[in-house]
mmCIF file of C-alpha atoms and ligand atoms in Angstrom:
data_model
loop_
_atom_site.group_PDB
_atom_site.id
_atom_site.type_symbol
_atom_site.label_atom_id
_atom_site.label_comp_id
_atom_site.label_asym_id
_atom_site.label_seq_id
_atom_site.Cartn_x
_atom_site.Cartn_y
_atom_site.Cartn_z
ATOM 1 C CA UNK R 119 -23.447 -13.927 -12.649
ATOM 2 C CA UNK R 120 -25.221 -10.466 -13.571
ATOM 3 C CA UNK R 121 -26.954 -9.279 -10.754
ATOM 4 C CA UNK R 122 -25.818 -6.884 -7.515
ATOM 5 C CA UNK R 123 -23.869 -8.746 -4.922
ATOM 6 C CA UNK R 124 -24.949 -9.099 -1.820
ATOM 7 C CA UNK R 125 -22.709 -8.549 0.745
ATOM 8 C CA UNK R 126 -23.172 -10.921 3.915
ATOM 9 C CA UNK R 127 -20.371 -9.719 6.590
ATOM 10 C CA UNK R 128 -21.964 -10.696 9.468
ATOM 11 C CA UNK R 129 -20.635 -11.980 13.372
ATOM 12 C CA UNK R 130 -17.550 -12.260 13.887
ATOM 13 C CA UNK R 131 -16.444 -16.048 15.189
ATOM 14 C CA UNK R 132 -13.331 -17.850 15.326
ATOM 15 C CA UNK R 133 -14.606 -20.704 12.957
ATOM 16 C CA UNK R 134 -13.306 -19.973 9.472
ATOM 17 C CA UNK R 135 -16.285 -18.747 7.651
ATOM 18 C CA UNK R 136 -14.082 -18.481 4.519
ATOM 19 C CA UNK R 137 -13.291 -22.055 4.015
ATOM 20 C CA UNK R 138 -14.614 -22.387 0.565
ATOM 21 C CA UNK R 139 -13.491 -19.913 -0.910
ATOM 22 C CA UNK R 140 -9.463 -20.955 -0.806
ATOM 23 C CA UNK R 141 -10.792 -24.135 -2.466
ATOM 24 C CA UNK R 142 -10.270 -24.435 -6.252
ATOM 25 C CA UNK R 143 -12.998 -25.719 -8.573
ATOM 26 C CA UNK R 144 -11.939 -29.361 -8.322
ATOM 27 C CA UNK R 145 -12.169 -29.609 -5.070
ATOM 28 C CA UNK R 146 -15.411 -27.491 -4.543
ATOM 29 C CA UNK R 147 -16.251 -30.286 -7.354
ATOM 30 C CA UNK R 148 -15.297 -33.237 -4.747
ATOM 31 C CA UNK R 149 -16.897 -31.199 -2.075
ATOM 32 C CA UNK R 150 -20.453 -31.501 -3.915
ATOM 33 C CA UNK R 151 -19.913 -35.292 -4.681
ATOM 34 C CA UNK R 152 -19.417 -36.069 -1.313
ATOM 35 C CA UNK R 153 -22.379 -34.506 -0.574
ATOM 36 C CA UNK R 154 -24.017 -35.858 -3.139
ATOM 37 C CA UNK R 155 -24.930 -32.805 -4.964
ATOM 38 C CA UNK R 156 -24.318 -33.167 -8.771
ATOM 39 C CA UNK R 157 -20.482 -32.838 -9.584
ATOM 40 C CA UNK R 158 -21.227 -29.895 -11.959
ATOM 41 C CA UNK R 159 -22.605 -28.174 -9.223
ATOM 42 C CA UNK R 160 -18.968 -27.267 -7.627
ATOM 43 C CA UNK R 161 -18.124 -24.939 -10.839
ATOM 44 C CA UNK R 162 -21.031 -23.206 -10.698
ATOM 45 C CA UNK R 163 -20.600 -22.764 -6.694
ATOM 46 C CA UNK R 164 -16.856 -21.683 -7.949
ATOM 47 C CA UNK R 165 -18.286 -18.687 -9.944
ATOM 48 C CA UNK R 166 -20.818 -17.632 -7.445
ATOM 49 C CA UNK R 167 -17.777 -17.354 -4.387
ATOM 50 C CA UNK R 168 -15.287 -16.027 -6.981
ATOM 51 C CA UNK R 169 -18.043 -13.280 -8.067
ATOM 52 C CA UNK R 170 -18.458 -11.827 -4.705
ATOM 53 C CA UNK R 171 -21.680 -13.578 -3.963
ATOM 54 C CA UNK R 172 -21.854 -15.389 -0.371
ATOM 55 C CA UNK R 173 -25.111 -15.755 0.352
ATOM 56 C CA UNK R 174 -26.177 -19.154 -1.022
ATOM 57 C CA UNK R 175 -29.949 -18.016 -1.335
ATOM 58 C CA UNK R 176 -28.819 -15.771 -4.169
ATOM 59 C CA UNK R 177 -27.131 -18.451 -5.915
ATOM 60 C CA UNK R 178 -30.249 -19.052 -7.890
ATOM 61 C CA UNK R 179 -29.206 -21.945 -9.986
ATOM 62 C CA UNK R 180 -28.848 -23.883 -6.992
ATOM 63 C CA UNK R 181 -31.953 -25.636 -5.950
ATOM 64 C CA UNK R 182 -33.089 -24.718 -2.542
ATOM 65 C CA UNK R 183 -32.051 -28.225 -1.034
ATOM 66 C CA UNK R 184 -28.559 -27.671 -2.262
ATOM 67 C CA UNK R 185 -28.061 -24.107 -0.828
ATOM 68 C CA UNK R 186 -29.467 -25.378 2.601
ATOM 69 C CA UNK R 187 -27.262 -28.146 2.123
ATOM 70 C CA UNK R 188 -24.388 -26.045 1.590
ATOM 71 C CA UNK R 189 -25.601 -23.450 4.570
ATOM 72 C CA UNK R 190 -26.110 -26.200 6.795
ATOM 73 C CA UNK R 191 -22.258 -27.786 6.278
ATOM 74 C CA UNK R 192 -20.169 -24.658 4.920
ATOM 75 C CA UNK R 193 -21.539 -21.192 6.498
ATOM 76 C CA UNK R 194 -19.786 -18.751 4.667
ATOM 77 C CA UNK R 195 -19.149 -14.707 5.112
ATOM 78 C CA UNK R 196 -16.478 -12.101 4.498
ATOM 79 C CA UNK R 197 -14.740 -10.844 6.920
ATOM 80 C CA UNK R 198 -16.520 -7.493 8.580
ATOM 81 C CA UNK R 199 -15.047 -4.020 7.499
ATOM 82 C CA UNK R 200 -14.132 -2.349 10.663
ATOM 83 C CA UNK R 201 -12.842 0.294 9.730
ATOM 84 C CA UNK R 202 -12.071 2.089 6.642
ATOM 85 C CA UNK R 203 -9.627 4.819 6.026
ATOM 86 C CA UNK R 204 -9.009 7.009 2.413
ATOM 87 C CA UNK R 205 -5.354 9.124 2.157
ATOM 88 C CA UNK R 206 -5.938 12.690 1.553
ATOM 89 C CA UNK R 207 -4.033 12.216 -2.031
ATOM 90 C CA UNK R 208 -6.936 9.969 -2.719
ATOM 91 C CA UNK R 209 -4.178 7.172 -4.000
ATOM 92 C CA UNK R 210 -4.963 4.487 -1.165
ATOM 93 C CA UNK R 211 -7.226 3.111 1.030
ATOM 94 C CA UNK R 212 -6.849 0.753 3.808
ATOM 95 C CA UNK R 213 -9.512 -1.485 5.333
ATOM 96 C CA UNK R 214 -9.227 -2.881 8.799
ATOM 97 C CA UNK R 215 -11.024 -6.680 7.846
ATOM 98 C CA UNK R 216 -11.931 -8.521 11.404
ATOM 99 C CA UNK R 217 -11.979 -12.392 10.716
ATOM 100 C CA UNK R 218 -13.695 -13.057 14.127
ATOM 101 C CA UNK R 219 -11.667 -14.149 17.355
ATOM 102 C CA UNK R 220 -9.777 -11.342 17.118
ATOM 103 C CA UNK R 221 -8.092 -11.633 14.266
ATOM 104 C CA UNK R 222 -7.931 -8.110 12.400
ATOM 105 C CA UNK R 223 -6.147 -8.018 9.479
ATOM 106 C CA UNK R 224 -5.300 -4.894 7.221
ATOM 107 C CA UNK R 225 -5.792 -4.159 3.092
ATOM 108 C CA UNK R 226 -4.671 -1.685 1.306
ATOM 109 C CA UNK R 227 -5.842 -0.410 -2.435
ATOM 110 C CA UNK R 228 -3.629 1.306 -4.140
ATOM 111 C CA UNK R 229 -4.654 4.038 -6.927
ATOM 112 C CA UNK R 230 -8.556 3.725 -6.808
ATOM 113 C CA UNK R 231 -8.597 7.283 -7.707
ATOM 114 C CA UNK R 232 -7.909 6.357 -11.390
ATOM 115 C CA UNK R 233 -11.096 6.205 -13.529
ATOM 116 C CA UNK R 234 -9.527 5.160 -17.214
ATOM 117 C CA UNK R 235 -10.678 1.901 -18.103
ATOM 118 C CA UNK R 236 -6.779 0.867 -18.311
ATOM 119 C CA UNK R 237 -6.519 1.580 -14.710
ATOM 120 C CA UNK R 238 -4.253 -0.170 -12.074
ATOM 121 C CA UNK R 239 -6.283 -1.358 -9.023
ATOM 122 C CA UNK R 240 -3.420 -3.283 -6.943
ATOM 123 C CA UNK R 241 -4.396 -4.853 -3.226
ATOM 124 C CA UNK R 242 -1.833 -4.977 -0.879
ATOM 125 C CA UNK R 243 -2.694 -8.462 0.922
ATOM 126 C CA UNK R 244 -1.551 -10.280 4.241
ATOM 127 C CA UNK R 245 -0.909 -13.625 4.988
ATOM 128 C CA UNK R 246 -0.271 -14.006 8.460
ATOM 129 C CA UNK R 247 -1.775 -11.695 11.174
ATOM 130 C CA UNK R 248 1.443 -10.451 12.895
ATOM 131 C CA UNK R 249 4.563 -12.360 11.751
ATOM 132 C CA UNK R 250 7.490 -13.880 13.716
ATOM 133 C CA UNK R 251 10.184 -12.698 11.970
ATOM 134 C CA UNK R 252 10.783 -9.405 14.087
ATOM 135 C CA UNK R 253 12.586 -7.459 11.661
ATOM 136 C CA UNK R 254 13.916 -4.566 13.381
ATOM 137 C CA UNK R 255 12.133 -2.000 11.587
ATOM 138 C CA UNK R 256 8.737 -3.275 10.958
ATOM 139 C CA UNK R 257 5.842 -2.449 12.865
ATOM 140 C CA UNK R 258 3.988 -5.775 11.804
ATOM 141 C CA UNK R 259 6.777 -7.866 13.974
ATOM 142 C CA UNK R 260 6.227 -5.933 16.940
ATOM 143 C CA UNK R 261 3.974 -8.493 18.381
ATOM 144 C CA UNK R 262 5.074 -11.244 16.853
ATOM 145 C CA UNK R 263 3.208 -13.890 15.190
ATOM 146 C CA UNK R 264 -0.686 -14.461 15.958
ATOM 147 C CA UNK R 265 -1.205 -17.007 13.765
ATOM 148 C CA UNK R 266 -1.445 -18.070 9.786
ATOM 149 C CA UNK R 267 -4.728 -16.921 7.591
ATOM 150 C CA UNK R 268 -6.047 -19.574 5.750
ATOM 151 C CA UNK R 269 -6.349 -19.865 2.078
ATOM 152 C CA UNK R 270 -9.764 -18.588 2.129
ATOM 153 C CA UNK R 271 -8.989 -15.815 4.546
ATOM 154 C CA UNK R 272 -6.364 -14.627 1.732
ATOM 155 C CA UNK R 273 -9.038 -15.112 -1.113
ATOM 156 C CA UNK R 274 -11.468 -13.054 0.956
ATOM 157 C CA UNK R 275 -9.579 -10.250 1.516
ATOM 158 C CA UNK R 276 -9.050 -9.700 -2.629
ATOM 159 C CA UNK R 277 -13.208 -10.131 -2.851
ATOM 160 C CA UNK R 278 -13.943 -7.837 -0.031
ATOM 161 C CA UNK R 279 -11.378 -5.587 -2.207
ATOM 162 C CA UNK R 280 -12.693 -6.016 -5.204
ATOM 163 C CA UNK R 281 -16.424 -5.188 -3.642
ATOM 164 C CA UNK R 282 -14.918 -2.101 -2.284
ATOM 165 C CA UNK R 283 -13.571 -0.997 -6.122
ATOM 166 C CA UNK R 284 -16.835 -2.107 -7.011
ATOM 167 C CA UNK R 285 -18.588 0.291 -4.694
ATOM 168 C CA UNK R 286 -16.580 3.600 -5.498
ATOM 169 C CA UNK R 287 -17.539 2.348 -9.559
ATOM 170 C CA UNK R 288 -14.026 1.130 -10.294
ATOM 171 C CA UNK R 289 -13.024 -1.757 -12.068
ATOM 172 C CA UNK R 290 -11.524 -4.959 -11.387
ATOM 173 C CA UNK R 291 -8.665 -5.859 -9.383
ATOM 174 C CA UNK R 292 -5.354 -6.104 -11.643
ATOM 175 C CA UNK R 293 -2.176 -6.821 -9.614
ATOM 176 C CA UNK R 294 -1.780 -8.131 -6.098
ATOM 177 C CA UNK R 295 1.016 -7.235 -3.573
ATOM 178 C CA UNK R 296 1.744 -9.884 -1.066
ATOM 179 C CA UNK R 297 3.412 -7.178 1.632
ATOM 180 C CA UNK R 298 0.911 -6.509 4.069
ATOM 181 C CA UNK R 299 1.020 -8.412 7.155
ATOM 182 C CA UNK R 300 3.471 -11.369 7.586
ATOM 183 C CA UNK R 301 5.903 -13.488 5.549
ATOM 184 C CA UNK R 302 4.455 -15.329 3.035
ATOM 185 C CA UNK R 303 6.589 -18.261 2.659
ATOM 186 C CA UNK R 304 6.389 -18.714 6.567
ATOM 187 C CA UNK R 305 2.646 -19.995 5.856
ATOM 188 C CA UNK R 306 3.777 -21.442 2.582
ATOM 189 C CA UNK R 307 0.805 -23.949 1.474
ATOM 190 C CA UNK R 308 -1.998 -21.453 2.125
ATOM 191 C CA UNK R 309 -0.443 -18.967 0.142
ATOM 192 C CA UNK R 310 0.010 -21.225 -2.856
ATOM 193 C CA UNK R 311 -3.637 -22.688 -2.659
ATOM 194 C CA UNK R 312 -4.977 -18.919 -2.417
ATOM 195 C CA UNK R 313 -2.441 -17.938 -5.098
ATOM 196 C CA UNK R 314 -4.044 -20.825 -7.543
ATOM 197 C CA UNK R 315 -7.396 -19.817 -7.053
ATOM 198 C CA UNK R 316 -6.486 -15.751 -7.318
ATOM 199 C CA UNK R 317 -4.734 -17.302 -10.851
ATOM 200 C CA UNK R 318 -7.497 -19.500 -11.843
ATOM 201 C CA UNK R 319 -9.251 -17.987 -14.950
ATOM 202 C CA UNK R 320 -12.629 -18.466 -13.980
ATOM 203 C CA UNK R 321 -11.816 -17.332 -10.428
ATOM 204 C CA UNK R 322 -9.819 -13.670 -10.405
ATOM 205 C CA UNK R 323 -7.882 -14.295 -13.283
ATOM 206 C CA UNK R 324 -5.416 -12.438 -11.743
ATOM 207 C CA UNK R 325 -1.816 -13.311 -14.395
ATOM 208 C CA UNK R 326 0.573 -14.469 -12.463
ATOM 209 C CA UNK R 327 3.078 -11.654 -13.310
ATOM 210 C CA UNK R 328 0.503 -9.403 -11.816
ATOM 211 C CA UNK R 329 1.407 -10.960 -9.003
ATOM 212 C CA UNK R 330 4.412 -10.093 -6.437
ATOM 213 C CA UNK R 331 5.201 -12.003 -3.748
ATOM 214 C CA UNK R 332 7.825 -10.449 -0.810
ATOM 215 C CA UNK R 333 9.842 -12.489 1.499
ATOM 216 C CA UNK R 334 12.539 -11.326 4.039
ATOM 217 C CA UNK R 335 14.403 -14.448 2.793
ATOM 218 C CA UNK R 336 13.552 -18.079 3.252
ATOM 219 C CA UNK R 337 15.874 -20.076 0.587
ATOM 220 C CA UNK R 338 13.975 -23.525 0.626
ATOM 221 C CA UNK R 339 10.633 -21.731 0.255
ATOM 222 C CA UNK R 340 12.262 -19.431 -2.745
ATOM 223 C CA UNK R 341 13.647 -22.827 -4.491
ATOM 224 C CA UNK R 342 10.243 -24.357 -3.793
ATOM 225 C CA UNK R 343 8.375 -21.231 -5.374
ATOM 226 C CA UNK R 344 10.631 -21.259 -7.995
ATOM 227 C CA UNK R 345 9.563 -24.574 -9.022
ATOM 228 C CA UNK R 346 5.848 -24.303 -9.019
ATOM 229 C CA UNK R 347 6.147 -22.939 -12.449
ATOM 230 C CA UNK R 348 4.924 -19.510 -12.277
ATOM 231 C CA UNK R 349 5.915 -16.837 -12.985
ATOM 232 C CA UNK R 350 4.952 -14.449 -10.418
ATOM 233 C CA UNK R 351 7.454 -11.623 -9.069
ATOM 234 C CA UNK R 352 9.808 -11.955 -6.631
ATOM 235 C CA UNK R 353 10.615 -9.178 -4.047
ATOM 236 C CA UNK R 354 13.523 -10.245 -1.662
ATOM 237 C CA UNK R 355 13.970 -7.926 1.600
ATOM 238 C CA UNK R 356 17.274 -7.251 1.539
ATOM 239 C CA UNK R 357 17.750 -3.689 3.591
ATOM 240 C CA UNK R 358 21.636 -4.285 3.991
ATOM 241 C CA UNK R 359 24.784 -5.052 1.914
ATOM 242 C CA UNK R 360 26.408 -7.495 4.447
ATOM 243 C CA UNK R 361 25.451 -10.289 6.975
ATOM 244 C CA UNK R 362 26.195 -8.286 9.851
ATOM 245 C CA UNK R 363 24.446 -5.760 9.242
ATOM 246 C CA UNK R 364 21.641 -7.588 7.599
ATOM 247 C CA UNK R 365 21.790 -9.549 10.672
ATOM 248 C CA UNK R 366 21.323 -7.087 13.110
ATOM 249 C CA UNK R 367 17.977 -5.762 11.180
ATOM 250 C CA UNK R 368 16.618 -9.168 10.321
ATOM 251 C CA UNK R 369 17.295 -11.907 12.627
ATOM 252 C CA UNK R 370 16.209 -14.353 9.656
ATOM 253 C CA UNK R 371 19.659 -13.654 8.328
ATOM 254 C CA UNK R 372 21.426 -15.158 11.109
ATOM 255 C CA UNK R 373 19.469 -18.772 9.560
ATOM 256 C CA UNK R 374 20.207 -17.950 6.178
ATOM 257 C CA UNK R 375 23.080 -15.684 5.478
ATOM 258 C CA UNK R 376 23.259 -13.839 2.391
ATOM 259 C CA UNK R 377 25.512 -16.667 0.359
ATOM 260 C CA UNK R 378 22.522 -18.755 0.898
ATOM 261 C CA UNK R 379 19.662 -16.256 0.011
ATOM 262 C CA UNK R 380 21.242 -15.071 -3.125
ATOM 263 C CA UNK R 381 21.777 -18.717 -4.097
ATOM 264 C CA UNK R 382 18.131 -19.368 -3.931
ATOM 265 C CA UNK R 383 17.357 -16.036 -5.545
ATOM 266 C CA UNK R 384 19.736 -17.383 -8.729
ATOM 267 C CA UNK R 385 17.789 -20.280 -8.842
ATOM 268 C CA UNK R 386 14.355 -18.696 -8.723
ATOM 269 C CA UNK R 387 15.561 -16.244 -11.817
ATOM 270 C CA UNK R 388 17.164 -19.188 -13.258
ATOM 271 C CA UNK R 389 13.644 -21.510 -13.167
ATOM 272 C CA UNK R 390 11.590 -18.315 -14.081
ATOM 273 C CA UNK R 391 13.532 -16.008 -16.228
ATOM 274 C CA UNK R 392 11.626 -13.378 -14.108
ATOM 275 C CA UNK R 393 14.091 -10.611 -12.516
ATOM 276 C CA UNK R 394 14.343 -10.272 -8.894
ATOM 277 C CA UNK R 395 13.361 -6.795 -7.338
ATOM 278 C CA UNK R 396 15.372 -6.307 -3.931
ATOM 279 C CA UNK R 397 13.921 -4.027 -1.182
ATOM 280 C CA UNK R 398 15.676 -2.077 0.153
ATOM 281 C CA UNK R 399 14.686 0.432 3.396
ATOM 282 C CA UNK R 400 17.188 3.410 3.888
ATOM 283 C CA UNK R 401 17.372 3.837 7.214
ATOM 284 C CA UNK R 402 19.072 7.117 8.285
ATOM 285 C CA UNK R 403 22.856 6.557 9.177
ATOM 286 C CA UNK R 404 22.594 2.784 9.236
ATOM 287 C CA UNK R 405 22.445 1.277 5.514
ATOM 288 C CA UNK R 406 22.607 4.480 3.631
ATOM 289 C CA UNK R 407 25.856 5.413 2.969
ATOM 290 C CA UNK R 408 28.112 5.821 -0.581
ATOM 291 C CA UNK R 409 30.042 3.247 0.821
ATOM 292 C CA UNK R 410 27.228 0.564 1.402
ATOM 293 C CA UNK R 411 25.682 1.303 -1.994
ATOM 294 C CA UNK R 412 29.298 -0.054 -3.445
ATOM 295 C CA UNK R 413 29.122 -2.988 -1.361
ATOM 296 C CA UNK R 414 25.528 -3.846 -2.782
ATOM 297 C CA UNK R 415 26.293 -2.659 -6.214
ATOM 298 C CA UNK R 416 29.361 -5.346 -5.784
ATOM 299 C CA UNK R 417 26.827 -7.934 -4.222
ATOM 300 C CA UNK R 418 24.466 -7.681 -6.931
ATOM 301 C CA UNK R 419 26.362 -7.263 -10.131
ATOM 302 C CA UNK R 420 25.492 -9.635 -12.738
ATOM 303 C CA UNK R 421 22.338 -10.958 -11.307
ATOM 304 C CA UNK R 422 18.792 -10.240 -13.147
ATOM 305 C CA UNK R 423 18.513 -7.753 -10.525
ATOM 306 C CA UNK R 424 16.224 -4.289 -9.568
ATOM 307 C CA UNK R 425 17.104 -2.883 -6.819
ATOM 308 C CA UNK R 426 13.697 -0.787 -4.742
ATOM 309 C CA UNK R 427 14.804 1.499 -2.838
ATOM 310 C CA UNK R 428 12.277 2.364 -0.120
ATOM 311 C CA UNK R 429 11.792 5.369 1.852
ATOM 312 C CA UNK R 430 11.186 3.733 5.429
ATOM 313 C CA UNK R 431 8.456 4.409 7.438
ATOM 314 C CA UNK R 432 8.823 5.481 9.978
ATOM 315 C CA UNK R 433 7.321 3.309 13.527
ATOM 316 C CA UNK R 434 7.996 5.200 16.408
ATOM 317 C CA UNK R 435 8.784 1.880 18.632
ATOM 318 C CA UNK R 436 11.503 0.775 16.287
ATOM 319 C CA UNK R 437 13.581 3.849 16.883
ATOM 320 C CA UNK R 438 14.570 3.918 12.676
ATOM 321 C CA UNK R 439 14.679 7.333 10.961
ATOM 322 C CA UNK R 440 14.283 7.802 7.090
ATOM 323 C CA UNK R 441 17.072 8.598 5.100
ATOM 324 C CA UNK R 442 17.095 12.299 3.516
ATOM 325 C CA UNK R 443 15.751 12.574 -0.114
ATOM 326 C CA UNK R 444 18.903 13.643 -0.793
ATOM 327 C CA UNK R 445 20.874 10.814 0.354
ATOM 328 C CA UNK R 446 18.371 8.612 -1.238
ATOM 329 C CA UNK R 447 18.897 10.603 -4.156
ATOM 330 C CA UNK R 448 22.717 9.683 -4.185
ATOM 331 C CA UNK R 449 22.196 6.407 -2.923
ATOM 332 C CA UNK R 450 20.041 5.447 -6.218
ATOM 333 C CA UNK R 451 22.463 7.427 -8.703
ATOM 334 C CA UNK R 452 25.520 5.427 -7.065
ATOM 335 C CA UNK R 453 23.854 2.076 -7.941
ATOM 336 C CA UNK R 454 22.764 2.921 -11.053
ATOM 337 C CA UNK R 455 26.527 4.696 -12.097
ATOM 338 C CA UNK R 456 27.542 0.839 -11.120
ATOM 339 C CA UNK R 457 25.249 -0.979 -13.671
ATOM 340 C CA UNK R 458 22.072 -2.054 -11.636
ATOM 341 C CA UNK R 459 18.553 -0.587 -12.076
ATOM 342 C CA UNK R 460 17.487 1.316 -9.015
ATOM 343 C CA UNK R 461 14.285 2.962 -8.320
ATOM 344 C CA UNK R 462 12.732 5.063 -5.103
ATOM 345 C CA UNK R 463 9.580 3.596 -4.790
ATOM 346 C CA UNK R 464 6.481 6.184 -4.097
ATOM 347 C CA UNK R 465 5.597 6.982 -0.918
ATOM 348 C CA UNK R 466 1.692 6.610 -0.620
ATOM 349 C CA UNK R 467 -0.908 6.577 2.144
ATOM 350 C CA UNK R 468 1.527 7.370 4.559
ATOM 351 C CA UNK R 469 -0.999 9.661 6.148
ATOM 352 C CA UNK R 470 -3.550 7.032 6.747
ATOM 353 C CA UNK R 471 -0.594 4.409 8.089
ATOM 354 C CA UNK R 472 -0.894 2.352 4.365
ATOM 355 C CA UNK R 473 2.579 2.089 3.901
ATOM 356 C CA UNK R 474 4.584 -0.575 4.337
ATOM 357 C CA UNK R 475 5.756 -1.936 7.646
ATOM 358 C CA UNK R 476 3.070 0.333 9.277
ATOM 359 C CA UNK R 477 0.356 -2.463 9.044
ATOM 360 C CA UNK R 478 -0.085 -3.889 12.627
ATOM 361 C CA UNK R 479 -2.955 -5.057 14.998
ATOM 362 C CA UNK R 480 -5.065 -1.652 16.036
ATOM 363 C CA UNK R 481 -7.968 -3.187 18.134
ATOM 364 C CA UNK R 482 -7.150 -1.066 20.999
ATOM 365 C CA UNK R 483 -8.147 2.222 19.005
HETATM 366 N N1 SAH Z 195 7.461 -10.416 5.064
HETATM 367 C C1 SAH Z 195 7.276 -10.063 4.077
HETATM 368 C C2 SAH Z 195 6.375 -8.878 3.268
HETATM 369 C C3 SAH Z 195 5.881 -8.411 4.219
HETATM 370 S S1 SAH Z 195 6.592 -6.749 4.486
HETATM 371 C C4 SAH Z 195 9.215 -8.982 3.657
HETATM 372 O O1 SAH Z 195 9.523 -9.395 4.649
HETATM 373 O O2 SAH Z 195 9.415 -9.300 2.721
HETATM 374 C C5 SAH Z 195 6.353 -6.303 2.960
HETATM 375 C C6 SAH Z 195 7.592 -4.591 2.738
HETATM 376 O O3 SAH Z 195 7.808 -4.006 4.043
HETATM 377 C C7 SAH Z 195 9.217 -6.160 3.362
HETATM 378 O O4 SAH Z 195 10.062 -5.371 2.026
HETATM 379 C C8 SAH Z 195 9.951 -5.123 4.143
HETATM 380 O O5 SAH Z 195 10.894 -5.260 4.670
HETATM 381 C C9 SAH Z 195 9.296 -3.529 3.889
HETATM 382 N N2 SAH Z 195 9.336 -2.735 5.519
HETATM 383 C C10 SAH Z 195 8.522 -3.164 7.014
HETATM 384 N N3 SAH Z 195 9.125 -2.547 8.013
HETATM 385 C C11 SAH Z 195 8.988 -1.313 7.041
HETATM 386 C C12 SAH Z 195 9.388 0.264 7.102
HETATM 387 N N4 SAH Z 195 9.029 0.582 8.778
HETATM 388 N N5 SAH Z 195 8.970 0.858 6.395
HETATM 389 C C13 SAH Z 195 9.538 0.466 4.571
HETATM 390 N N6 SAH Z 195 9.652 -0.768 4.372
HETATM 391 C C14 SAH Z 195 9.206 -1.664 5.526
HETATM 392 FE FE1 SF4 Z 196 7.505 -9.847 9.080
HETATM 393 FE FE2 SF4 Z 196 8.085 -8.516 7.077
HETATM 394 FE FE3 SF4 Z 196 7.630 -7.789 9.042
HETATM 395 FE FE4 SF4 Z 196 10.297 -8.858 8.784
HETATM 396 S S1 SF4 Z 196 9.413 -7.490 7.845
HETATM 397 S S2 SF4 Z 196 8.638 -8.514 10.368
HETATM 398 S S3 SF4 Z 196 9.206 -10.373 7.730
HETATM 399 S S4 SF4 Z 196 6.220 -8.617 8.016
#
């Protein structure tokens, strides 16, 4: 596969032109078998696709007849890049990807400027267009769910991010966070399919421990995810230390209150031995008091937990304001004093709205 990758990002349409990207090697072998192609060609196809080569005619170790058969049955292209923005501080880039049919999804690429060979390149990918969960401070939730992304569309974001890094002369995607648009566990099947492909050794080969799935807290899916037997990092969007406030900020809490959520989280840690990261965005005068820090510390006491304090990103329509740096640091100090591990998340990519909770459909601009 030592060749330049030919990009194929033509016309937008509402068919899933990424479908084959969500197939693992065994499934591609099966597709080949169904069409009377030698089964081993499925492995060849998998390698090409995962190398980002989507133009069948470039797949020189497939015969001409095989290529045209695949072209006929499985037309393929990556989502077109409609817009590209880079933050002034050089740490973050954001691509607006067009999957056709009005489905626009944002992909965030972090730390792209670091050229050292051991540098990390993290992609923040989306799992749904829009989101049905309606969290009070989140831009994605504002317009509701448009639709689930398919496994192929989730993998396509990673390929597009990888090709973008290559064009900058940078290396491999090393880390993935599922913290873009959408609730991953509300699209469980497709997300897990995509993760299997992304983890595959002859695919993107991204280790489980380099993947983080962020959820607003769906207990049944957290348990099911634990049972997959992967060591994926789980981030749980907590944002409030008690049911009353959490139900106001995250409507999902009305269905699945904290006790139920935390029991599922304990199950996840017991099964995977992974420390869970609890996300807590500090909202001025809403969830940032010393008393709330204390209640939070009590809630998580004795758990294998890490609290990620996020300076909330201002989204005008939501009416929430970020806490001051002073409040933030005080909150962190209070948690640490009570023995909880807590860090304040770096602000990155703010000037391009590339930060958490700011991703939304902006096709009207
Ligand atoms: N739906 C999943 C993953 C996508 S949201 C989830 O909710 O976890 C990714 C993270 O961004 C979540 O922790 C979410 O709570 C947070 N977030 C949403 N809006 C935000 C905002 N305005 N500022 C900071 N973080 C925000
Ligand atoms: Fe959906 Fe997550 Fe935004 Fe809540 S925070 S609306 S779950 S994307």
